[in-house]
Coordinates of C-alpha atoms and ligand atoms in Angstrom, one line a residue:
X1 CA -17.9 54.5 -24.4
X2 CA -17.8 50.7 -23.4
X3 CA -14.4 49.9 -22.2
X4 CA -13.4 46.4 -23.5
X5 CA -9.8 46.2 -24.5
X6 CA -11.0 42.5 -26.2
X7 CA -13.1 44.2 -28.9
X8 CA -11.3 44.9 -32.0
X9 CA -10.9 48.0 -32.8
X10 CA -13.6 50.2 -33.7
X11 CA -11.8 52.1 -36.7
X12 CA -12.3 48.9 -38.9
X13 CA -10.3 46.2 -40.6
X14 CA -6.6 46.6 -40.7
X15 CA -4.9 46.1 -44.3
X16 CA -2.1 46.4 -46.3
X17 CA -2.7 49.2 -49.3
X18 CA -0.4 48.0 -52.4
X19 CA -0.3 49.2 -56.1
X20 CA 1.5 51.3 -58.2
X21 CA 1.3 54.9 -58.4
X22 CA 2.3 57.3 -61.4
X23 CA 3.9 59.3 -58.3
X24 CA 4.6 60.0 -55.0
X25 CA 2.3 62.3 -54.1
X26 CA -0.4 59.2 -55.1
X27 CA 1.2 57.0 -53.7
X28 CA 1.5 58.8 -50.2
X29 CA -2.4 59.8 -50.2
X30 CA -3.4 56.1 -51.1
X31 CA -1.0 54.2 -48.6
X32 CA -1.2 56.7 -45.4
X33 CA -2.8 56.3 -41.7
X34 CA -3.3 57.6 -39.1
X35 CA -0.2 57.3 -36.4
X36 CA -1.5 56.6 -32.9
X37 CA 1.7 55.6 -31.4
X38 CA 5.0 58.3 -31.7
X39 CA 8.4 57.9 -30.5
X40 CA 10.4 60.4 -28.1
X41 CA 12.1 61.8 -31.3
X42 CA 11.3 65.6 -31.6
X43 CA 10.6 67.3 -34.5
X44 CA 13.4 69.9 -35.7
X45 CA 12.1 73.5 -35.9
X46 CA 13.3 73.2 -39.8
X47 CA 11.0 70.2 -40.3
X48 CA 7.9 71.5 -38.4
X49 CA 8.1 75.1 -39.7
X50 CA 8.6 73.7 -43.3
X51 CA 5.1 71.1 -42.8
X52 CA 3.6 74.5 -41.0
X53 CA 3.7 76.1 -44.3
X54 CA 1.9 74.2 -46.5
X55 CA -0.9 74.9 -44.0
X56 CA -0.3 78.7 -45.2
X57 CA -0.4 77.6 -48.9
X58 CA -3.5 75.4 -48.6
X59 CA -6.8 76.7 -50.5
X60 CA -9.4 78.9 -48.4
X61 CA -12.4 81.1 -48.9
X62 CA -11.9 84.1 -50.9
X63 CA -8.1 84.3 -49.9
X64 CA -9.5 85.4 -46.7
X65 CA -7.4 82.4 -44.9
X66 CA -9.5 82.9 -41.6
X67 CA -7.4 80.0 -39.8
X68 CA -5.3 80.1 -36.8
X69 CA -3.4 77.4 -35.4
X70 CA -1.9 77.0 -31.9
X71 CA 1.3 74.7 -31.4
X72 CA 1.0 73.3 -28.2
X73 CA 4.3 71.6 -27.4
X74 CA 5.0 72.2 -23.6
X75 CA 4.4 68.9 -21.7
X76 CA 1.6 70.0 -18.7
X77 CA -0.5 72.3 -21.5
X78 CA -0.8 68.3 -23.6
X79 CA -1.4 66.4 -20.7
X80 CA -3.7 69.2 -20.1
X81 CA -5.3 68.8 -24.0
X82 CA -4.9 65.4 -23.6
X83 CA -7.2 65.2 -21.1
X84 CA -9.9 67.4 -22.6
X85 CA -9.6 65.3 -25.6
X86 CA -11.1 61.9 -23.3
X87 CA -7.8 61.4 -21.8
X88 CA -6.7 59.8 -25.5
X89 CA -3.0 58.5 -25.3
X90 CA -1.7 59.4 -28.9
X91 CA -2.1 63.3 -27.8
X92 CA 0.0 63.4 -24.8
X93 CA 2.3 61.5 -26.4
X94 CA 2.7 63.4 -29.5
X95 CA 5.5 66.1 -28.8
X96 CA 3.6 68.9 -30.8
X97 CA 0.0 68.9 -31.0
X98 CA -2.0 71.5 -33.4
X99 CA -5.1 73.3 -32.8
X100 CA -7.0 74.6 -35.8
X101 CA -9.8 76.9 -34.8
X102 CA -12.0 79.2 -37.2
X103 CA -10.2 83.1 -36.6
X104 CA -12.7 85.7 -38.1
X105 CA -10.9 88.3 -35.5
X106 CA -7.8 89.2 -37.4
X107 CA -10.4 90.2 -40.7
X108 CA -12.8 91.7 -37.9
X109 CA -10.3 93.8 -36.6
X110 CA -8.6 94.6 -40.0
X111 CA -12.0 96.1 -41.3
X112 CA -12.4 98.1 -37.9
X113 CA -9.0 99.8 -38.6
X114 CA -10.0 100.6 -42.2
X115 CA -13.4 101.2 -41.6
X116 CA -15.0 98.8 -44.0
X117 CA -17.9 97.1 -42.9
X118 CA -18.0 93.7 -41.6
X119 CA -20.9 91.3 -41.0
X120 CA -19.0 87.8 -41.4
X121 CA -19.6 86.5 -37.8
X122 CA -23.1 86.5 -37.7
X123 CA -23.4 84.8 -40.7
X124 CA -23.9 81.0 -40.0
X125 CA -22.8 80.1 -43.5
X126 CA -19.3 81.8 -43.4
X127 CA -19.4 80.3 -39.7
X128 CA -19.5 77.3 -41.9
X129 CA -17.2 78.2 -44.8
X130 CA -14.4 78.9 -42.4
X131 CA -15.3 75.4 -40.9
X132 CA -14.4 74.0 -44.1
X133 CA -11.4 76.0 -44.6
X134 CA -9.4 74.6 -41.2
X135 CA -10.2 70.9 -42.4
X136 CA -8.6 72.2 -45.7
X137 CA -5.4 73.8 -44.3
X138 CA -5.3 70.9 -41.2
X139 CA -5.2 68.2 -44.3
X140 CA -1.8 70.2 -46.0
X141 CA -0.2 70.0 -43.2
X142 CA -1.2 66.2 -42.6
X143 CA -0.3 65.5 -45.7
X144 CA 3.3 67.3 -45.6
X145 CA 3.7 65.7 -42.3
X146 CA 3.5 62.0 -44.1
X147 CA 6.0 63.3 -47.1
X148 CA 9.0 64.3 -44.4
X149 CA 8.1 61.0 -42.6
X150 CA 6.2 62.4 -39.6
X151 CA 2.9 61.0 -38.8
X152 CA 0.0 62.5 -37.2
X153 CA -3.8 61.8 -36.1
X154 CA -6.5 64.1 -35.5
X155 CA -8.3 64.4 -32.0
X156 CA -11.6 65.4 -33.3
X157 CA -12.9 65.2 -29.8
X158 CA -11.5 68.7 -28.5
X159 CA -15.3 70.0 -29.9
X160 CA -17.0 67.6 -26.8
X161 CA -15.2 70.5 -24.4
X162 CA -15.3 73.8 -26.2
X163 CA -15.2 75.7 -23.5
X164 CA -12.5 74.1 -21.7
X165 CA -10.4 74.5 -25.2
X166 CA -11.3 77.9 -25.1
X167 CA -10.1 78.8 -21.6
X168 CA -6.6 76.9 -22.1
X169 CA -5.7 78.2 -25.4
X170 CA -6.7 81.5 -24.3
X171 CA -8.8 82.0 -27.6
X172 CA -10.3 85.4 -27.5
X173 CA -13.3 86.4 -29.1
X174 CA -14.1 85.1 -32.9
X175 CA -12.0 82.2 -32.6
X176 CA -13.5 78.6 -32.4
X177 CA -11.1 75.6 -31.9
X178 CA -12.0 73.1 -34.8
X179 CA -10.3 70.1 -34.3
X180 CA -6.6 68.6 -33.0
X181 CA -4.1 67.1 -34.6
X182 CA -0.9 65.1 -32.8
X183 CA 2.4 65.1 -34.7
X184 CA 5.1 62.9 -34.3
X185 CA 8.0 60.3 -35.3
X186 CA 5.7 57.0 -35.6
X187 CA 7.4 54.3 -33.5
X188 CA 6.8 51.2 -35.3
X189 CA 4.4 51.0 -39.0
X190 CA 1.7 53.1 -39.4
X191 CA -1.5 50.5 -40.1
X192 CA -3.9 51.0 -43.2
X193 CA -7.3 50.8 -42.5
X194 CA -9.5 49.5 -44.9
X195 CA -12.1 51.7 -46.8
X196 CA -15.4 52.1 -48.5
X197 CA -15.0 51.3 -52.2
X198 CA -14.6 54.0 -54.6
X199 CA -18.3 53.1 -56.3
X200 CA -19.4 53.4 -52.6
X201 CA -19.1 56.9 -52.2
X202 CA -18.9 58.2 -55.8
X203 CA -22.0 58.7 -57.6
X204 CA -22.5 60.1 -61.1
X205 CA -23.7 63.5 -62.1
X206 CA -26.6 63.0 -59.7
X207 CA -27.4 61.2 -56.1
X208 CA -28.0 57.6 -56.7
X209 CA -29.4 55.4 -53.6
X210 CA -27.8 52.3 -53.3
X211 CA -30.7 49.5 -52.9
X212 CA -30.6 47.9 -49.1
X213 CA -28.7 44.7 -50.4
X214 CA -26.0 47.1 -51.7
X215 CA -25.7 49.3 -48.8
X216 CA -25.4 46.2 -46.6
X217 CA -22.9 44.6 -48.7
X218 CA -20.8 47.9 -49.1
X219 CA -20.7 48.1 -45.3
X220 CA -20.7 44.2 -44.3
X221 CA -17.4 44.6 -47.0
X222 CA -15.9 47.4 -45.2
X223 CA -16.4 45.8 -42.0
X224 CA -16.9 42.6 -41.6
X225 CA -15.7 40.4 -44.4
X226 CA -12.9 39.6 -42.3
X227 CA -14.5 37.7 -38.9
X228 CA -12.0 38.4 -36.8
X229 CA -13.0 42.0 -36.8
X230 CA -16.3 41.0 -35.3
X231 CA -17.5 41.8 -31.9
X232 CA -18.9 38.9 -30.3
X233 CA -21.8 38.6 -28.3
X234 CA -21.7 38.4 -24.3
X235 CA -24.2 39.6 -21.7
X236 CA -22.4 42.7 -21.0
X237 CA -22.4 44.3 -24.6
X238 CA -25.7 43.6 -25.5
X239 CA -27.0 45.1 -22.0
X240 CA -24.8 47.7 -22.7
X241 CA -26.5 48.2 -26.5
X242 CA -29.7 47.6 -24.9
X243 CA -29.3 50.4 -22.4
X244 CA -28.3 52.9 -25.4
X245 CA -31.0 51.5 -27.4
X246 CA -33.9 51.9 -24.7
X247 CA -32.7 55.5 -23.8
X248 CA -32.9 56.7 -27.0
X249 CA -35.7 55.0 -29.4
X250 CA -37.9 53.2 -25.8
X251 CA -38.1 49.3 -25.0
X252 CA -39.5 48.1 -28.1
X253 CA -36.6 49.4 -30.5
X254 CA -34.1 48.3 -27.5
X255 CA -35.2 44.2 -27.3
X256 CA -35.6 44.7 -31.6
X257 CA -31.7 45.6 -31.4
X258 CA -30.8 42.9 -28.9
X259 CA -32.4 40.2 -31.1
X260 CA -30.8 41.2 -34.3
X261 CA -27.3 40.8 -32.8
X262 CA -28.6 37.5 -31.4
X263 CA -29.7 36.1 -34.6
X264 CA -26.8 37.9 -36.5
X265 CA -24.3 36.0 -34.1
X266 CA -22.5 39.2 -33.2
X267 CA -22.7 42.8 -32.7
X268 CA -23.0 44.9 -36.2
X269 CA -20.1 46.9 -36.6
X270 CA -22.8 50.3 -36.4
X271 CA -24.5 48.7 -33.3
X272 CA -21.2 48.9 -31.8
X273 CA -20.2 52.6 -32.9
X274 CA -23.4 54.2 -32.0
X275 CA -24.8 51.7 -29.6
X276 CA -21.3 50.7 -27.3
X277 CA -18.4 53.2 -28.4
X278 CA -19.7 56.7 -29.6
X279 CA -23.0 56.0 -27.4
X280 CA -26.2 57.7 -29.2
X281 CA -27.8 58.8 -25.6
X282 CA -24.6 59.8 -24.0
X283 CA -23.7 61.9 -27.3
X284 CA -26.7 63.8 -26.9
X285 CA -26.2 63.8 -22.7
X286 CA -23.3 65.6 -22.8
X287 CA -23.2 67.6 -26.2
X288 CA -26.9 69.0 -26.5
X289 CA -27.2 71.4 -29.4
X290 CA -28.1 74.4 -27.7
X291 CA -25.6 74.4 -25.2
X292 CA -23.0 73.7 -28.2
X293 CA -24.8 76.7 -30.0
X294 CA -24.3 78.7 -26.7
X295 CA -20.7 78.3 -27.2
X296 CA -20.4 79.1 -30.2
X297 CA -22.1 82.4 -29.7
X298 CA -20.3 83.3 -26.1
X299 CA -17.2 83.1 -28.2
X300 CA -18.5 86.3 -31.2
X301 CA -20.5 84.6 -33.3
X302 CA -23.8 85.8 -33.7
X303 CA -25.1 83.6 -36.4
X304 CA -27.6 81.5 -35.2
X305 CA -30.5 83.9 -35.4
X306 CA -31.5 86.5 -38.8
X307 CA -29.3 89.5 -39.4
X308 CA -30.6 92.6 -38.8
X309 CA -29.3 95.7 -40.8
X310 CA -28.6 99.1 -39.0
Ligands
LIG1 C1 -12.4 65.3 -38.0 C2 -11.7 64.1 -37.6 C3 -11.7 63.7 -36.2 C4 -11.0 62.6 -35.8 N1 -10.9 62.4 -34.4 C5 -10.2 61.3 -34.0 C6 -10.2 61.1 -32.6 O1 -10.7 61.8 -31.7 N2 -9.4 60.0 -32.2 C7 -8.8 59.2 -33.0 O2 -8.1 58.2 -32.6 N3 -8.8 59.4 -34.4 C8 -9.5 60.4 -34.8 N4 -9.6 60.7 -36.2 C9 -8.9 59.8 -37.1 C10 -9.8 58.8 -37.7 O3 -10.3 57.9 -36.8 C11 -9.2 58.1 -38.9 O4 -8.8 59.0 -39.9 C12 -10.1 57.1 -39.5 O5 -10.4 56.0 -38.6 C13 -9.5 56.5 -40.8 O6 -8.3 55.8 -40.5 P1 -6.9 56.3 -41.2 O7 -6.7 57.8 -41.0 O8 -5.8 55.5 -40.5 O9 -7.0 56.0 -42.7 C14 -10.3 61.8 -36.7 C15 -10.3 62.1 -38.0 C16 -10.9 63.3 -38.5 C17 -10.9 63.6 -39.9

Protein backbone atom coordinates (compact mmCIF):
# COMPACT_ATOMS: atom_id res chain seq x y z
CA UNK A 1 0.00 0.00 0.00
CA UNK A 2 1.21 3.54 -0.95
CA UNK A 3 1.24 5.63 2.17
CA UNK A 4 -0.11 9.19 1.32
CA UNK A 5 -2.22 10.62 3.95
CA UNK A 6 -3.17 13.55 0.97
CA UNK A 7 -5.12 11.00 -1.12
CA UNK A 8 -8.71 10.87 -0.37
CA UNK A 9 -9.82 8.04 0.89
CA UNK A 10 -9.90 4.99 -0.99
CA UNK A 11 -13.49 3.70 0.25
CA UNK A 12 -15.16 6.38 -2.06
CA UNK A 13 -17.13 9.53 -1.91
CA UNK A 14 -18.58 10.45 1.47
CA UNK A 15 -22.46 11.31 1.48
CA UNK A 16 -25.34 11.95 3.33
CA UNK A 17 -28.16 9.00 2.84
CA UNK A 18 -31.72 10.73 3.34
CA UNK A 19 -35.27 9.47 2.66
CA UNK A 20 -38.01 8.01 4.28
CA UNK A 21 -38.40 4.62 5.29
CA UNK A 22 -41.70 2.57 6.06
CA UNK A 23 -39.55 1.45 9.24
CA UNK A 24 -36.70 1.31 11.23
CA UNK A 25 -35.21 -1.61 10.34
CA UNK A 26 -35.11 0.21 6.52
CA UNK A 27 -34.14 2.87 7.62
CA UNK A 28 -31.11 1.59 9.67
CA UNK A 29 -29.83 -0.81 6.69
CA UNK A 30 -30.09 2.17 4.16
CA UNK A 31 -28.37 4.96 6.39
CA UNK A 32 -25.50 2.85 8.22
CA UNK A 33 -21.46 2.84 7.89
CA UNK A 34 -18.97 1.52 8.86
CA UNK A 35 -17.47 3.18 12.34
CA UNK A 36 -13.68 3.51 12.11
CA UNK A 37 -13.27 5.68 15.07
CA UNK A 38 -14.85 4.42 18.76
CA UNK A 39 -14.83 6.10 21.95
CA UNK A 40 -13.46 4.58 25.46
CA UNK A 41 -17.07 3.78 26.40
CA UNK A 42 -17.35 -0.11 26.96
CA UNK A 43 -20.02 -2.10 26.03
CA UNK A 44 -22.28 -3.53 28.96
CA UNK A 45 -22.24 -7.40 29.10
CA UNK A 46 -26.32 -6.90 28.67
CA UNK A 47 -25.77 -4.94 25.46
CA UNK A 48 -23.06 -7.20 23.86
CA UNK A 49 -24.58 -10.55 24.91
CA UNK A 50 -28.08 -9.33 23.57
CA UNK A 51 -26.28 -8.11 19.79
CA UNK A 52 -24.31 -11.75 20.30
CA UNK A 53 -27.54 -13.37 19.92
CA UNK A 54 -28.88 -12.39 16.83
CA UNK A 55 -25.62 -13.89 15.57
CA UNK A 56 -27.22 -17.29 17.06
CA UNK A 57 -30.57 -16.49 15.30
CA UNK A 58 -29.08 -15.57 11.94
CA UNK A 59 -29.82 -18.13 8.87
CA UNK A 60 -27.22 -21.03 8.11
CA UNK A 61 -26.84 -24.13 6.16
CA UNK A 62 -29.10 -26.89 7.07
CA UNK A 63 -29.38 -25.67 10.72
CA UNK A 64 -26.04 -26.99 11.06
CA UNK A 65 -24.82 -23.33 12.37
CA UNK A 66 -21.09 -24.38 11.84
CA UNK A 67 -19.84 -20.74 13.23
CA UNK A 68 -17.71 -19.93 16.03
CA UNK A 69 -16.91 -16.63 17.19
CA UNK A 70 -14.03 -15.51 19.51
CA UNK A 71 -14.52 -12.17 21.59
CA UNK A 72 -11.34 -10.81 22.01
CA UNK A 73 -11.55 -7.99 24.51
CA UNK A 74 -8.22 -8.03 26.60
CA UNK A 75 -5.99 -5.09 25.50
CA UNK A 76 -2.35 -6.97 24.49
CA UNK A 77 -4.40 -9.99 22.57
CA UNK A 78 -6.00 -6.55 20.20
CA UNK A 79 -2.92 -4.83 19.95
CA UNK A 80 -1.82 -8.24 19.15
CA UNK A 81 -4.92 -8.68 16.32
CA UNK A 82 -4.41 -5.37 15.51
CA UNK A 83 -1.34 -5.88 14.30
CA UNK A 84 -2.00 -8.98 12.24
CA UNK A 85 -4.73 -7.12 10.69
CA UNK A 86 -1.83 -4.33 8.91
CA UNK A 87 -1.42 -2.63 12.19
CA UNK A 88 -5.21 -0.93 11.23
CA UNK A 89 -6.14 1.63 14.16
CA UNK A 90 -10.06 1.07 14.38
CA UNK A 91 -9.16 -2.64 15.77
CA UNK A 92 -7.07 -1.76 18.65
CA UNK A 93 -9.17 0.75 19.36
CA UNK A 94 -12.38 -1.07 19.44
CA UNK A 95 -12.84 -2.49 23.05
CA UNK A 96 -14.34 -5.93 21.76
CA UNK A 97 -13.25 -7.28 18.57
CA UNK A 98 -15.00 -10.50 16.95
CA UNK A 99 -13.58 -13.27 15.10
CA UNK A 100 -15.86 -15.41 12.90
CA UNK A 101 -14.16 -18.54 11.68
CA UNK A 102 -15.81 -21.61 9.77
CA UNK A 103 -16.11 -24.45 12.98
CA UNK A 104 -16.94 -27.93 11.28
CA UNK A 105 -15.26 -29.53 14.59
CA UNK A 106 -18.16 -29.32 17.01
CA UNK A 107 -20.44 -31.44 14.02
CA UNK A 108 -17.10 -33.53 13.38
CA UNK A 109 -16.86 -34.48 16.77
CA UNK A 110 -20.67 -34.82 17.42
CA UNK A 111 -20.93 -37.56 14.52
CA UNK A 112 -17.67 -39.33 16.09
CA UNK A 113 -19.63 -39.66 19.44
CA UNK A 114 -22.78 -41.05 17.63
CA UNK A 115 -21.06 -42.83 15.06
CA UNK A 116 -22.63 -41.24 12.01
CA UNK A 117 -20.48 -40.65 9.24
CA UNK A 118 -18.98 -37.53 8.36
CA UNK A 119 -17.30 -36.26 5.17
CA UNK A 120 -18.09 -32.38 5.44
CA UNK A 121 -14.35 -31.12 5.68
CA UNK A 122 -13.14 -32.46 2.64
CA UNK A 123 -15.67 -31.13 0.70
CA UNK A 124 -14.60 -27.77 -0.81
CA UNK A 125 -18.16 -26.69 -1.38
CA UNK A 126 -19.32 -27.02 2.27
CA UNK A 127 -15.78 -25.42 2.94
CA UNK A 128 -17.55 -22.88 1.00
CA UNK A 129 -21.10 -23.00 2.34
CA UNK A 130 -19.86 -22.46 5.78
CA UNK A 131 -17.93 -19.45 4.33
CA UNK A 132 -21.08 -18.03 3.49
CA UNK A 133 -22.71 -18.82 6.64
CA UNK A 134 -20.09 -16.57 9.02
CA UNK A 135 -20.68 -13.55 6.58
CA UNK A 136 -24.49 -14.35 7.35
CA UNK A 137 -24.30 -14.52 11.19
CA UNK A 138 -21.22 -11.67 11.18
CA UNK A 139 -23.93 -9.32 9.32
CA UNK A 140 -26.80 -10.05 12.38
CA UNK A 141 -24.69 -9.05 14.64
CA UNK A 142 -23.59 -5.83 12.61
CA UNK A 143 -26.72 -5.03 12.11
CA UNK A 144 -27.93 -5.40 15.87
CA UNK A 145 -24.92 -3.54 16.80
CA UNK A 146 -26.19 -0.39 14.64
CA UNK A 147 -29.96 -0.83 16.29
CA UNK A 148 -28.57 -0.49 20.21
CA UNK A 149 -26.27 2.34 18.82
CA UNK A 150 -22.91 0.59 18.64
CA UNK A 151 -21.00 0.72 15.52
CA UNK A 152 -18.62 -1.66 14.14
CA UNK A 153 -16.29 -2.38 10.95
CA UNK A 154 -15.01 -5.39 9.66
CA UNK A 155 -11.10 -6.20 9.38
CA UNK A 156 -11.29 -8.38 6.46
CA UNK A 157 -7.53 -8.46 6.36
CA UNK A 158 -7.00 -11.12 9.32
CA UNK A 159 -7.14 -13.80 6.03
CA UNK A 160 -3.50 -12.00 4.80
CA UNK A 161 -2.05 -13.91 8.16
CA UNK A 162 -4.03 -17.14 8.72
CA UNK A 163 -1.60 -18.67 10.31
CA UNK A 164 -0.75 -16.12 12.70
CA UNK A 165 -4.71 -15.94 13.58
CA UNK A 166 -4.63 -19.38 13.98
CA UNK A 167 -1.73 -19.57 16.57
CA UNK A 168 -3.24 -16.56 18.73
CA UNK A 169 -6.74 -17.60 18.92
CA UNK A 170 -5.66 -20.99 19.53
CA UNK A 171 -8.07 -22.41 16.82
CA UNK A 172 -7.72 -26.17 16.79
CA UNK A 173 -8.31 -28.28 14.06
CA UNK A 174 -11.48 -27.54 11.60
CA UNK A 175 -11.67 -24.08 12.40
CA UNK A 176 -10.76 -21.28 9.91
CA UNK A 177 -10.89 -17.58 11.01
CA UNK A 178 -13.11 -15.75 8.38
CA UNK A 179 -13.02 -12.32 8.88
CA UNK A 180 -12.92 -9.51 12.01
CA UNK A 181 -15.14 -7.31 13.15
CA UNK A 182 -14.40 -4.15 15.83
CA UNK A 183 -17.33 -3.06 18.02
CA UNK A 184 -17.61 0.04 19.68
CA UNK A 185 -19.37 3.37 20.93
CA UNK A 186 -18.65 5.66 17.62
CA UNK A 187 -16.99 8.86 18.83
CA UNK A 188 -18.32 11.48 16.57
CA UNK A 189 -20.95 10.55 13.19
CA UNK A 190 -20.62 7.57 11.45
CA UNK A 191 -20.00 8.75 7.46
CA UNK A 192 -22.12 7.18 4.54
CA UNK A 193 -20.30 6.21 1.79
CA UNK A 194 -21.75 6.45 -1.43
CA UNK A 195 -22.78 3.36 -3.49
CA UNK A 196 -23.31 1.66 -6.86
CA UNK A 197 -26.91 2.35 -8.03
CA UNK A 198 -29.41 -0.17 -7.52
CA UNK A 199 -29.73 -0.74 -11.60
CA UNK A 200 -25.91 -1.23 -11.24
CA UNK A 201 -25.89 -4.39 -9.55
CA UNK A 202 -29.41 -5.66 -10.17
CA UNK A 203 -30.10 -7.42 -13.25
CA UNK A 204 -33.40 -9.05 -14.34
CA UNK A 205 -34.13 -12.74 -14.55
CA UNK A 206 -30.88 -13.20 -16.40
CA UNK A 207 -27.06 -11.64 -16.50
CA UNK A 208 -27.23 -8.51 -18.54
CA UNK A 209 -23.67 -6.84 -19.48
CA UNK A 210 -23.69 -3.33 -19.10
CA UNK A 211 -22.11 -1.76 -22.57
CA UNK A 212 -18.54 -0.04 -21.73
CA UNK A 213 -20.08 3.54 -21.75
CA UNK A 214 -22.35 2.21 -18.95
CA UNK A 215 -19.99 0.53 -16.91
CA UNK A 216 -17.74 3.66 -17.00
CA UNK A 217 -20.44 5.94 -16.15
CA UNK A 218 -21.75 3.54 -13.26
CA UNK A 219 -18.30 3.68 -11.79
CA UNK A 220 -17.04 7.28 -12.88
CA UNK A 221 -20.71 7.98 -10.80
CA UNK A 222 -19.77 6.07 -7.85
CA UNK A 223 -16.37 7.58 -7.83
CA UNK A 224 -15.64 10.39 -9.31
CA UNK A 225 -18.47 12.71 -9.98
CA UNK A 226 -17.40 14.56 -7.07
CA UNK A 227 -13.50 15.99 -8.09
CA UNK A 228 -12.46 16.32 -4.93
CA UNK A 229 -12.39 12.61 -4.44
CA UNK A 230 -9.80 12.42 -7.14
CA UNK A 231 -6.28 11.47 -6.85
CA UNK A 232 -4.11 13.69 -8.55
CA UNK A 233 -1.24 13.08 -10.43
CA UNK A 234 2.52 13.49 -9.13
CA UNK A 235 5.68 11.64 -9.99
CA UNK A 236 5.54 9.44 -7.04
CA UNK A 237 2.05 7.80 -7.65
CA UNK A 238 2.33 7.14 -11.11
CA UNK A 239 5.94 5.50 -10.50
CA UNK A 240 4.40 3.82 -7.91
CA UNK A 241 1.39 2.55 -10.45
CA UNK A 242 3.98 2.08 -12.89
CA UNK A 243 5.99 -0.30 -10.70
CA UNK A 244 2.62 -2.39 -9.93
CA UNK A 245 1.83 -2.23 -13.47
CA UNK A 246 5.22 -3.47 -14.89
CA UNK A 247 5.41 -6.40 -12.29
CA UNK A 248 2.39 -7.78 -13.13
CA UNK A 249 1.24 -7.30 -16.92
CA UNK A 250 5.43 -6.24 -18.31
CA UNK A 251 6.59 -2.65 -19.60
CA UNK A 252 4.22 -2.18 -22.33
CA UNK A 253 0.89 -2.50 -20.16
CA UNK A 254 2.92 -0.43 -17.32
CA UNK A 255 3.81 3.03 -19.76
CA UNK A 256 -0.16 2.16 -21.31
CA UNK A 257 -1.34 2.79 -17.56
CA UNK A 258 0.95 5.72 -16.92
CA UNK A 259 -0.37 7.54 -20.08
CA UNK A 260 -3.99 7.01 -19.40
CA UNK A 261 -3.82 8.79 -15.96
CA UNK A 262 -1.80 11.39 -17.78
CA UNK A 263 -4.26 12.11 -20.40
CA UNK A 264 -7.23 11.41 -17.87
CA UNK A 265 -5.61 14.22 -15.58
CA UNK A 266 -5.65 11.93 -12.55
CA UNK A 267 -5.35 8.54 -11.20
CA UNK A 268 -8.73 6.33 -11.89
CA UNK A 269 -10.17 5.47 -8.73
CA UNK A 270 -9.33 1.33 -9.77
CA UNK A 271 -5.76 2.39 -10.84
CA UNK A 272 -5.42 3.48 -7.39
CA UNK A 273 -7.06 0.39 -5.53
CA UNK A 274 -5.25 -2.20 -7.47
CA UNK A 275 -2.39 -0.26 -8.76
CA UNK A 276 -1.29 2.10 -5.30
CA UNK A 277 -3.56 0.76 -2.27
CA UNK A 278 -4.46 -3.07 -2.48
CA UNK A 279 -1.25 -3.46 -4.91
CA UNK A 280 -1.97 -6.35 -7.69
CA UNK A 281 1.86 -7.70 -7.45
CA UNK A 282 2.21 -7.41 -3.73
CA UNK A 283 -1.33 -9.18 -3.32
CA UNK A 284 -0.08 -12.00 -5.10
CA UNK A 285 3.73 -11.65 -3.24
CA UNK A 286 2.49 -12.27 -0.12
CA UNK A 287 -0.86 -14.23 -0.48
CA UNK A 288 -0.02 -16.92 -3.18
CA UNK A 289 -2.85 -19.43 -3.67
CA UNK A 290 -1.10 -22.44 -2.74
CA UNK A 291 0.41 -21.40 0.30
CA UNK A 292 -3.27 -19.93 1.22
CA UNK A 293 -4.54 -23.52 0.21
CA UNK A 294 -1.80 -25.00 2.43
CA UNK A 295 -3.50 -23.31 5.31
CA UNK A 296 -6.46 -24.18 4.85
CA UNK A 297 -5.63 -27.80 4.66
CA UNK A 298 -2.90 -27.73 7.80
CA UNK A 299 -5.92 -26.56 9.75
CA UNK A 300 -8.53 -30.18 8.73
CA UNK A 301 -9.67 -29.42 5.72
CA UNK A 302 -9.07 -31.86 3.14
CA UNK A 303 -10.95 -30.39 0.27
CA UNK A 304 -8.94 -29.32 -2.21
CA UNK A 305 -8.31 -32.60 -3.94
CA UNK A 306 -11.36 -35.59 -5.02
CA UNK A 307 -12.79 -37.63 -2.24
CA UNK A 308 -12.00 -40.97 -2.04
CA UNK A 309 -14.59 -43.48 -0.47
CA UNK A 310 -13.43 -46.23 2.04
C1 LIG B 1 -15.46 -8.83 4.09
C2 LIG B 1 -15.17 -7.40 4.45
C3 LIG B 1 -13.88 -7.03 4.77
C4 LIG B 1 -13.60 -5.71 5.13
N1 LIG B 1 -12.33 -5.38 5.52
C5 LIG B 1 -12.06 -4.12 5.90
C6 LIG B 1 -10.75 -3.78 6.37
O1 LIG B 1 -9.86 -4.61 6.44
N2 LIG B 1 -10.55 -2.50 6.73
C7 LIG B 1 -11.53 -1.54 6.70
O2 LIG B 1 -11.27 -0.38 7.06
N3 LIG B 1 -12.79 -1.84 6.26
C8 LIG B 1 -13.06 -3.10 5.88
N4 LIG B 1 -14.33 -3.43 5.49
C9 LIG B 1 -15.39 -2.40 5.46
C10 LIG B 1 -15.57 -1.87 4.06
O3 LIG B 1 -14.44 -1.11 3.69
C11 LIG B 1 -16.85 -1.04 3.99
O4 LIG B 1 -17.95 -1.83 4.32
C12 LIG B 1 -17.04 -0.45 2.59
O5 LIG B 1 -16.01 0.46 2.30
C13 LIG B 1 -18.38 0.26 2.46
O6 LIG B 1 -18.50 1.29 3.41
P1 LIG B 1 -19.63 1.31 4.53
O7 LIG B 1 -19.58 0.02 5.28
O8 LIG B 1 -19.29 2.49 5.40
O9 LIG B 1 -20.93 1.48 3.82
C14 LIG B 1 -14.63 -4.73 5.13
C15 LIG B 1 -15.94 -5.13 4.81
C16 LIG B 1 -16.21 -6.44 4.49
C17 LIG B 1 -17.63 -6.82 4.18
Amino acid sequence: MLKDRKMPSHHGVETKVTGSYPNETLRLLNQRGSCRSFSEKSIPEDVLTQVLEAGVHAPNAGNLQVVSIIKIMDPERRKKIQKICGGQKFVGEAPVNLVFCVDWRRDKRWAELEVAPFTATSTLSWFLMAFEEVGIVAQSICIAADSVGLGSCYAGTILNRPKEVIELLNLPEYVFPVVLLGLGYPSGTIPNIKKHKLNTILHDEVYTDMNDEELLAAFNEKYTAQSTNRVELNEKRLGVLYETCEQVHGKEFAERSVAHARQQGFISPVQRYFGLHYRANLVLDQRTNSDFMNTIVKAGFDCFKDYKPH
